[in-house]
Coordinates of C-alpha atoms and ligand atoms in Angstrom, one line a residue:
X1 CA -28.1 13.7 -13.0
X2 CA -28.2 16.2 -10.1
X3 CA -25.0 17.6 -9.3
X4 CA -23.9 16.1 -5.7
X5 CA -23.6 18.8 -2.7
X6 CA -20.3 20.2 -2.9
X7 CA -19.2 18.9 1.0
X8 CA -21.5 16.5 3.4
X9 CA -20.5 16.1 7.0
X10 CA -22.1 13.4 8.3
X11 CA -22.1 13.1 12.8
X12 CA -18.7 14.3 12.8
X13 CA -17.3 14.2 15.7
X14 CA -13.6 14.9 16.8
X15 CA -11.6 13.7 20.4
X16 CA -8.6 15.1 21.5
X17 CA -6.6 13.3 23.7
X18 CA -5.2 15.5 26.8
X19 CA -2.2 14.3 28.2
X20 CA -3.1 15.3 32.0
X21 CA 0.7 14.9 33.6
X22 CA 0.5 12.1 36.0
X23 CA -3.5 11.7 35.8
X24 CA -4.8 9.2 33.4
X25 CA -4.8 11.1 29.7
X26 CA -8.5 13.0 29.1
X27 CA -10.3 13.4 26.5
X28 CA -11.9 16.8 24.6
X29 CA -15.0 16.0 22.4
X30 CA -14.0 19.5 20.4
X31 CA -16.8 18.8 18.0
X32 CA -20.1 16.3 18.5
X33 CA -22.6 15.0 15.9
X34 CA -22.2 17.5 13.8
X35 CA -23.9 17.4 10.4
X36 CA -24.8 19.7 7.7
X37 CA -24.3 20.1 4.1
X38 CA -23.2 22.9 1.4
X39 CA -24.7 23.1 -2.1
X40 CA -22.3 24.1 -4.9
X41 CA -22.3 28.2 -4.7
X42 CA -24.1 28.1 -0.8
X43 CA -22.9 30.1 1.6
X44 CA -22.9 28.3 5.1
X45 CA -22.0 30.2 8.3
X46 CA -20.8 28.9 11.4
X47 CA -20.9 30.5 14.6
X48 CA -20.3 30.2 18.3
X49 CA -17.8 31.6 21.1
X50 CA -14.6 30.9 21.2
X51 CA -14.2 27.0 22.0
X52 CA -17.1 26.0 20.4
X53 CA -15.3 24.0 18.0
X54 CA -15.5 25.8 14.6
X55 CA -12.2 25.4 13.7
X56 CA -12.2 22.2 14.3
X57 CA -15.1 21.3 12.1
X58 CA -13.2 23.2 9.4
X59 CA -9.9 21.6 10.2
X60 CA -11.4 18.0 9.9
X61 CA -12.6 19.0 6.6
X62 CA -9.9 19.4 5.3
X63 CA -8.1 16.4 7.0
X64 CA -6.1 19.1 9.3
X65 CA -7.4 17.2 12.3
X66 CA -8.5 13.2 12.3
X67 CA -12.5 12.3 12.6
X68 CA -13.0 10.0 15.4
X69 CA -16.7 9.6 14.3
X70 CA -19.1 10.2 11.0
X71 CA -18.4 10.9 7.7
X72 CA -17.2 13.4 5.2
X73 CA -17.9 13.2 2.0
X74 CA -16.3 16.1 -0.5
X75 CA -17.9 16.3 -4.2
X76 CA -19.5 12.9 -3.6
X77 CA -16.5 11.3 -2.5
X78 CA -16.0 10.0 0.8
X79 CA -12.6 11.7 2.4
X80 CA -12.8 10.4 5.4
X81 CA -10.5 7.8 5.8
X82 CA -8.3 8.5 2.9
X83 CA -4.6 8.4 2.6
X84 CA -3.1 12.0 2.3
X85 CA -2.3 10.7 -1.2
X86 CA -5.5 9.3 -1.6
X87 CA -7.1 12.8 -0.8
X88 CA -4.3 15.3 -2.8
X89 CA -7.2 15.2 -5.7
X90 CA -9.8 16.2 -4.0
X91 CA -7.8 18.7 -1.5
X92 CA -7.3 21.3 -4.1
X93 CA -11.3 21.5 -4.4
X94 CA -11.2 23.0 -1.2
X95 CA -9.3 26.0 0.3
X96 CA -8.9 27.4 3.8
X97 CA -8.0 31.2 4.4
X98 CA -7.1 31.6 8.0
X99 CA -7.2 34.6 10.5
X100 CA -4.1 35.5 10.3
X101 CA -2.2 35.4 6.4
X102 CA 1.4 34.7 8.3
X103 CA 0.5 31.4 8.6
X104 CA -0.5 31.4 4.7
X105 CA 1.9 34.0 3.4
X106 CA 5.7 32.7 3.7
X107 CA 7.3 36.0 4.5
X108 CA 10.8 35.1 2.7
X109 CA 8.7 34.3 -0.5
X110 CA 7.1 37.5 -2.7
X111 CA 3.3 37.4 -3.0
X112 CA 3.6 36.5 -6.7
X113 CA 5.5 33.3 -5.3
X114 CA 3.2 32.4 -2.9
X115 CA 0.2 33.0 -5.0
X116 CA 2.3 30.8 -7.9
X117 CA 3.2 28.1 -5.5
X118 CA -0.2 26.2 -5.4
X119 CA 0.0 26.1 -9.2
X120 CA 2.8 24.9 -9.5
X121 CA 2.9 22.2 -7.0
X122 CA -0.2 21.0 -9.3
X123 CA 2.0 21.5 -12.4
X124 CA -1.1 23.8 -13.6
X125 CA 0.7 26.0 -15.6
X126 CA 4.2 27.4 -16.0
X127 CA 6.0 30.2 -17.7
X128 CA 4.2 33.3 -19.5
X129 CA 0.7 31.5 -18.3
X130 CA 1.9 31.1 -14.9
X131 CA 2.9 34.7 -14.7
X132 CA -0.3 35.7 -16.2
X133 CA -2.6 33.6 -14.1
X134 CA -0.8 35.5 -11.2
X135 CA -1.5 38.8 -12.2
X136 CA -5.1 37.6 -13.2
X137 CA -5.9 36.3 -9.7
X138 CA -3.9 40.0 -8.2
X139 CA -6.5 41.6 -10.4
X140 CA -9.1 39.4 -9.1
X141 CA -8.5 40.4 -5.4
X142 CA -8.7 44.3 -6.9
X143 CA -4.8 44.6 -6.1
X144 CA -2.0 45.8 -8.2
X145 CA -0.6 43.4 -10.8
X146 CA 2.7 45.1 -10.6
X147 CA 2.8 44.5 -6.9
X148 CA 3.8 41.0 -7.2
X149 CA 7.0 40.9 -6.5
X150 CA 7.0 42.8 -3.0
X151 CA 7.3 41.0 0.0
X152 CA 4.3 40.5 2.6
X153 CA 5.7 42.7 5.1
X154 CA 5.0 45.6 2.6
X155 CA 1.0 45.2 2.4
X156 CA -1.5 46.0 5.0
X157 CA -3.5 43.2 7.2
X158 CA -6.5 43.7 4.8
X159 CA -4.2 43.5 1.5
X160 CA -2.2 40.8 3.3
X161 CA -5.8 38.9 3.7
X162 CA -6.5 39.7 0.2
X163 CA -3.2 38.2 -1.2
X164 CA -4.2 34.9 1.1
X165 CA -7.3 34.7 -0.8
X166 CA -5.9 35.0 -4.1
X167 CA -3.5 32.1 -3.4
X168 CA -6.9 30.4 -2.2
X169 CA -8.5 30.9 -5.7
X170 CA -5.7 29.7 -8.0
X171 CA -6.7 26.3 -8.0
X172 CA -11.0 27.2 -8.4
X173 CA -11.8 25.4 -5.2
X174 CA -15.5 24.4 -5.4
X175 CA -15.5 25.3 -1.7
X176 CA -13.7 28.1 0.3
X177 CA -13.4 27.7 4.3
X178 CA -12.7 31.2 5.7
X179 CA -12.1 30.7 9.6
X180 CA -12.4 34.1 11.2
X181 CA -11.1 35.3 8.0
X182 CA -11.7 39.2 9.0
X183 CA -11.6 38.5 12.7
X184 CA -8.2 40.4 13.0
X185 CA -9.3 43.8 10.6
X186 CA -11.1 47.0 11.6
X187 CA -14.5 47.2 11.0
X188 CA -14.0 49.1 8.0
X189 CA -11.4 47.3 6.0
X190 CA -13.8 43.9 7.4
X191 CA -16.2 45.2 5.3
X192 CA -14.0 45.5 2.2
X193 CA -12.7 41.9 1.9
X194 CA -16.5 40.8 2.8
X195 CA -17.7 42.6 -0.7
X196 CA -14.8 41.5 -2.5
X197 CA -16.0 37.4 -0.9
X198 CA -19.4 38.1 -1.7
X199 CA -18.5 39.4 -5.4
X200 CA -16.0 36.8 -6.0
X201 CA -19.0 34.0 -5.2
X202 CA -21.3 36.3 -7.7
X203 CA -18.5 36.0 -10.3
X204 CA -17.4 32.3 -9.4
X205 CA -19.7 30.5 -8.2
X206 CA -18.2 28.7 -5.2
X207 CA -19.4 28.0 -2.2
X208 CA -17.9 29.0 1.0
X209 CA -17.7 28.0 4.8
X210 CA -17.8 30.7 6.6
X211 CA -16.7 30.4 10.4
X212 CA -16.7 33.6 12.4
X213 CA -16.9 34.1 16.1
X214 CA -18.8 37.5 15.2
X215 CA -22.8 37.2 13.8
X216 CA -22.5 40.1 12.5
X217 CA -20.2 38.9 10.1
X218 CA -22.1 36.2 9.5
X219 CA -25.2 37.7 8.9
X220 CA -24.1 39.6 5.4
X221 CA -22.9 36.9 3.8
X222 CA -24.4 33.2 4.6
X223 CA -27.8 31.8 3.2
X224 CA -27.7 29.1 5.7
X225 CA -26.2 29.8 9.5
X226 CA -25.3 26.8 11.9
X227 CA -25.2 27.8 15.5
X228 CA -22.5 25.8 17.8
X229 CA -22.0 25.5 21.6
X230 CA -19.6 23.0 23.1
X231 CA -19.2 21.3 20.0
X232 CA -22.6 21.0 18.9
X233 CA -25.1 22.3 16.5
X234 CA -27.6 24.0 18.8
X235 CA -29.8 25.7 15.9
X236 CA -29.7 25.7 12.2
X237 CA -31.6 27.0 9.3
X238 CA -32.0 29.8 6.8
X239 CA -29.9 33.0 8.3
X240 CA -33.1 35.1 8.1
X241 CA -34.7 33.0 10.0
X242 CA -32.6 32.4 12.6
X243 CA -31.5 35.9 13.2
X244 CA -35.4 37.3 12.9
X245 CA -36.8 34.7 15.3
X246 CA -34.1 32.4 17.3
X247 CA -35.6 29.8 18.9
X248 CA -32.4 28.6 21.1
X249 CA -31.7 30.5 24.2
X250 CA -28.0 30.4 23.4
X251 CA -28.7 31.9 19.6
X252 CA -30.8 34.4 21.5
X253 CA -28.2 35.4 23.9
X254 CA -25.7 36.1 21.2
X255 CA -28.2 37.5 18.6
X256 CA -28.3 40.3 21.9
X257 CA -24.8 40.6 22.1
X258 CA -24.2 41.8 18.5
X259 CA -24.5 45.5 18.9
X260 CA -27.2 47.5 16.9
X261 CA -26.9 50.9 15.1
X262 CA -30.3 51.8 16.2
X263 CA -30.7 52.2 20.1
X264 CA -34.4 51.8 20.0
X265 CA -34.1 47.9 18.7
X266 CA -31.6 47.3 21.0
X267 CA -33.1 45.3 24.1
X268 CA -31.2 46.1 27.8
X269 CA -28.5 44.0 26.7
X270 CA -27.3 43.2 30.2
X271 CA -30.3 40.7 30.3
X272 CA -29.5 38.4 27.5
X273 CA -25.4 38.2 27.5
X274 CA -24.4 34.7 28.4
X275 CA -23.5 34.3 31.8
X276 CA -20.3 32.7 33.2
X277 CA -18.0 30.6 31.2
X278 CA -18.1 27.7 28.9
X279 CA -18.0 24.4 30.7
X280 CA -14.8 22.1 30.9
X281 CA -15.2 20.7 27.5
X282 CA -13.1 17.8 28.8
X283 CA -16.3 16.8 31.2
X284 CA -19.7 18.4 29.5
X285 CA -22.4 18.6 31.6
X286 CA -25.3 15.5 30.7
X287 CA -28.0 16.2 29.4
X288 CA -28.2 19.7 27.6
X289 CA -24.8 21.1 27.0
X290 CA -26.1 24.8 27.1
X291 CA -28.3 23.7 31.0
X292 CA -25.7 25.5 33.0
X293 CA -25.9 28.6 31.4
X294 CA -29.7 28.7 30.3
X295 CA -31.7 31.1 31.9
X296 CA -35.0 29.2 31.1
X297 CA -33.4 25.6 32.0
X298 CA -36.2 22.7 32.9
X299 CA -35.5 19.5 34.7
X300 CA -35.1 17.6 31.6
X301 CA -32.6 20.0 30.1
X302 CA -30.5 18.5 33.1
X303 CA -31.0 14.7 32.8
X304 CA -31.6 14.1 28.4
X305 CA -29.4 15.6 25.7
X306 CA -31.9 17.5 23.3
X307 CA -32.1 16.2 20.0
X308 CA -32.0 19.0 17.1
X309 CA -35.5 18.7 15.5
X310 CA -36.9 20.9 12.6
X311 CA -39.5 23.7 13.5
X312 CA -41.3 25.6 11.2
X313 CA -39.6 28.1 9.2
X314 CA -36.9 25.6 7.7
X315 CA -34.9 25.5 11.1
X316 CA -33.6 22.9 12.9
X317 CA -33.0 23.3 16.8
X318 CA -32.0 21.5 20.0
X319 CA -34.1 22.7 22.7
X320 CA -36.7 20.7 25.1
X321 CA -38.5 24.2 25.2
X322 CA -38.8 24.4 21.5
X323 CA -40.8 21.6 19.9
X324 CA -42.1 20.9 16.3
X325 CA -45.9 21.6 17.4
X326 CA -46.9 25.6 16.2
X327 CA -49.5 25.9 19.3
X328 CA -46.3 25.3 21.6
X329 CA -44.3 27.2 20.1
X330 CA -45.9 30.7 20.8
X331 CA -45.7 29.6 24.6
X332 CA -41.9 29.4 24.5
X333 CA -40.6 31.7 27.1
X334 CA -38.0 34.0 25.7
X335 CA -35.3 35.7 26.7
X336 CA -37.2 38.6 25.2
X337 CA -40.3 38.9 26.4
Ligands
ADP1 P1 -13.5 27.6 18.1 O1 -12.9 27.6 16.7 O2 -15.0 27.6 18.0 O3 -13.0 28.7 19.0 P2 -12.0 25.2 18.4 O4 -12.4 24.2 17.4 O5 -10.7 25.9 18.1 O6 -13.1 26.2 18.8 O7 -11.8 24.4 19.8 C1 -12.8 23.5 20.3 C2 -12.3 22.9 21.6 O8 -11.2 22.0 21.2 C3 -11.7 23.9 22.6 O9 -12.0 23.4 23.9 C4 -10.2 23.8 22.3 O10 -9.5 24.1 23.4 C5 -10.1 22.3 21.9 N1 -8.9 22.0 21.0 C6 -8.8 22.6 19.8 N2 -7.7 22.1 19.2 C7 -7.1 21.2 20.1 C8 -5.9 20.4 20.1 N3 -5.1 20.4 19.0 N4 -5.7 19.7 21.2 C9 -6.5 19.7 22.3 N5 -7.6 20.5 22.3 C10 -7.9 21.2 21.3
MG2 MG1 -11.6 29.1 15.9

């Protein structure tokens, strides 16, 4: 029997309501027919600017925010519309680290605590193991053992982020969702908690959701990248692929962005930035969501949402300009040509 994909999302979509003072309430599509799905021990990236509705895909995955459409099936079993006791089994399959450990790391609590608390909600172990399994998973993040019983004030932002992990792995998640994980460290100490991510994967084999705001970040660490605007997939595929030849103009515009060591691959970046700001997300604009900020926008882009459709390579992408057909293809205007 094949082993089921460790997490299917299946159209997601989520609403907020928006109380609008007097007005009638609005509502906030935060995240549209989204679907994708992560193999046990794949690395899937998701990125986007800010409002895109990452966070919310990740939220609803974890039954932090309510699906208003589509399904979400976790290990084969459909979450969706499960009771929060329902779901307590299958929630400790899947762990979140966020961008900032405060809101993981009770400050009153030591680290050893916090890291022991999962397990012992679960009633995994207790005593001598417990302690042990706490300096094991210390050990595991490559920080000292005998640390535990400081306080989180005492460790640095990238230790502090490293001690939110650790909690994260006590339970063996088959899936870890980091949301802008290293978002809030310098580039250097970044770079430290993204070997220790990638090495813990080599060593345990789970799969992670990886939601960052920066491609760059992205780019090291996922085999498969999805690409959101306004709370829709715009492109997806293979990360090689996607960053070596972007077919959407928004990937292409923030491909540009990221900055490059070496000058002479680095286009005039002032040409590809995306211009102006995201649209209201409470009214989208019809048709395409990216038309109003598309530099190559058509008639249709304004009038017909484009469906996301596989071109060659492995990707998927939701562009009127970009169709299946190889001959086409090579006539695609880009943004860098
Ligand atoms: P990202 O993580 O890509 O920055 P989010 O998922 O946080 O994006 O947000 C997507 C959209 O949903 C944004 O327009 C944001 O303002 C809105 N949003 C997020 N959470 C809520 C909420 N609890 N209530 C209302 N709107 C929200
Ligand atoms: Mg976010």
């Amino acid at each position: 029997m094949n082993t089921p994909p460790v997490l299917e999302v299946e159209d997601l979509a989520v609403t907020f309501k928006i109380s609008a003072g007097l007005g009638r309430a609005r509502h906030l599509q935060a995240v549209r027919d989204v679907s994708f799905t992560i193999a046990p021990g794949e690395v899937v990236g998701i990125v986007g600017e800010s409002g895109s509705g990452k966070s919310t895909t990740a939220r609803a995955i974890i039954k932090l925010e309510k699906a208003s459409a589509g399904r979400i099936i976790l290990e084969g079993t459909d979450i969706t519309a499960m009771s929060e006791r329902a779901f307590r089994p299958s929630r400790r399959r899947v762990q979140m680290v966020f961008q900032d450990p405060y809101s993981s790391l009770d400050p009153t609590m030591t680290i050893g605590e916090s890291i022991a608390e999962p397990l012992q909600m679960m009633k995994a172990v207790k005593g001598a193991a417990l302690t042990r399994r706490v300096e094991e998973l210390l050990a595991l993040v490559e920080l000292n053992a005998a640390h535990r019983h400081r306080y989180p004030h005492e460790f640095s932002g990238g230790q502090r982020q490293r001690i939110a992990i650790a909690r994260a792995m006590a339970l063996d998640p088959a899936l870890l969702i980091c949301d802008e994980a290293v978002s809030a460290l310098d580039v250097s100490t970044q770079n430290q908690v993204m070997n220790l991510l990638i090495e813990l994967r080599q060593r345990l084999g789970m799969a992670y959701l990886f939601v960052s705001h920066d491609l760059a970040v992205v780019r090291n660490v996922a085999d498969r990248v999805l690409v959101m605007y306004l709370g829709k997939v715009v492109e997806e595929g293979p990360t090689e692929q996607v960053l070596r030849n972007p077919q959407h103009p928004y990937t292409q515009a923030l491909l540009a962005a990221v900055p490059r060591p070496n000058p002479a691959d680095r286009p005039d970046r002032k040409n590809y930035l995306v211009k102006g700001d995201l649209p209201d997300p409470t009214s989208p604009p019809t048709g395409c969501a990216f038309q109003t900020r598309c530099p190559l926008v058509i008639d249709e882009c304004r009038t017909s949402p484009p469906a996301l459709r596989p071109v060659p390579g492995g990707s998927a992408v939701a562009c009127h300009l970009v169709t299946p057909d190889p001959e086409e293809l090579r006539n695609v205007p880009r943004l860098h040509d």
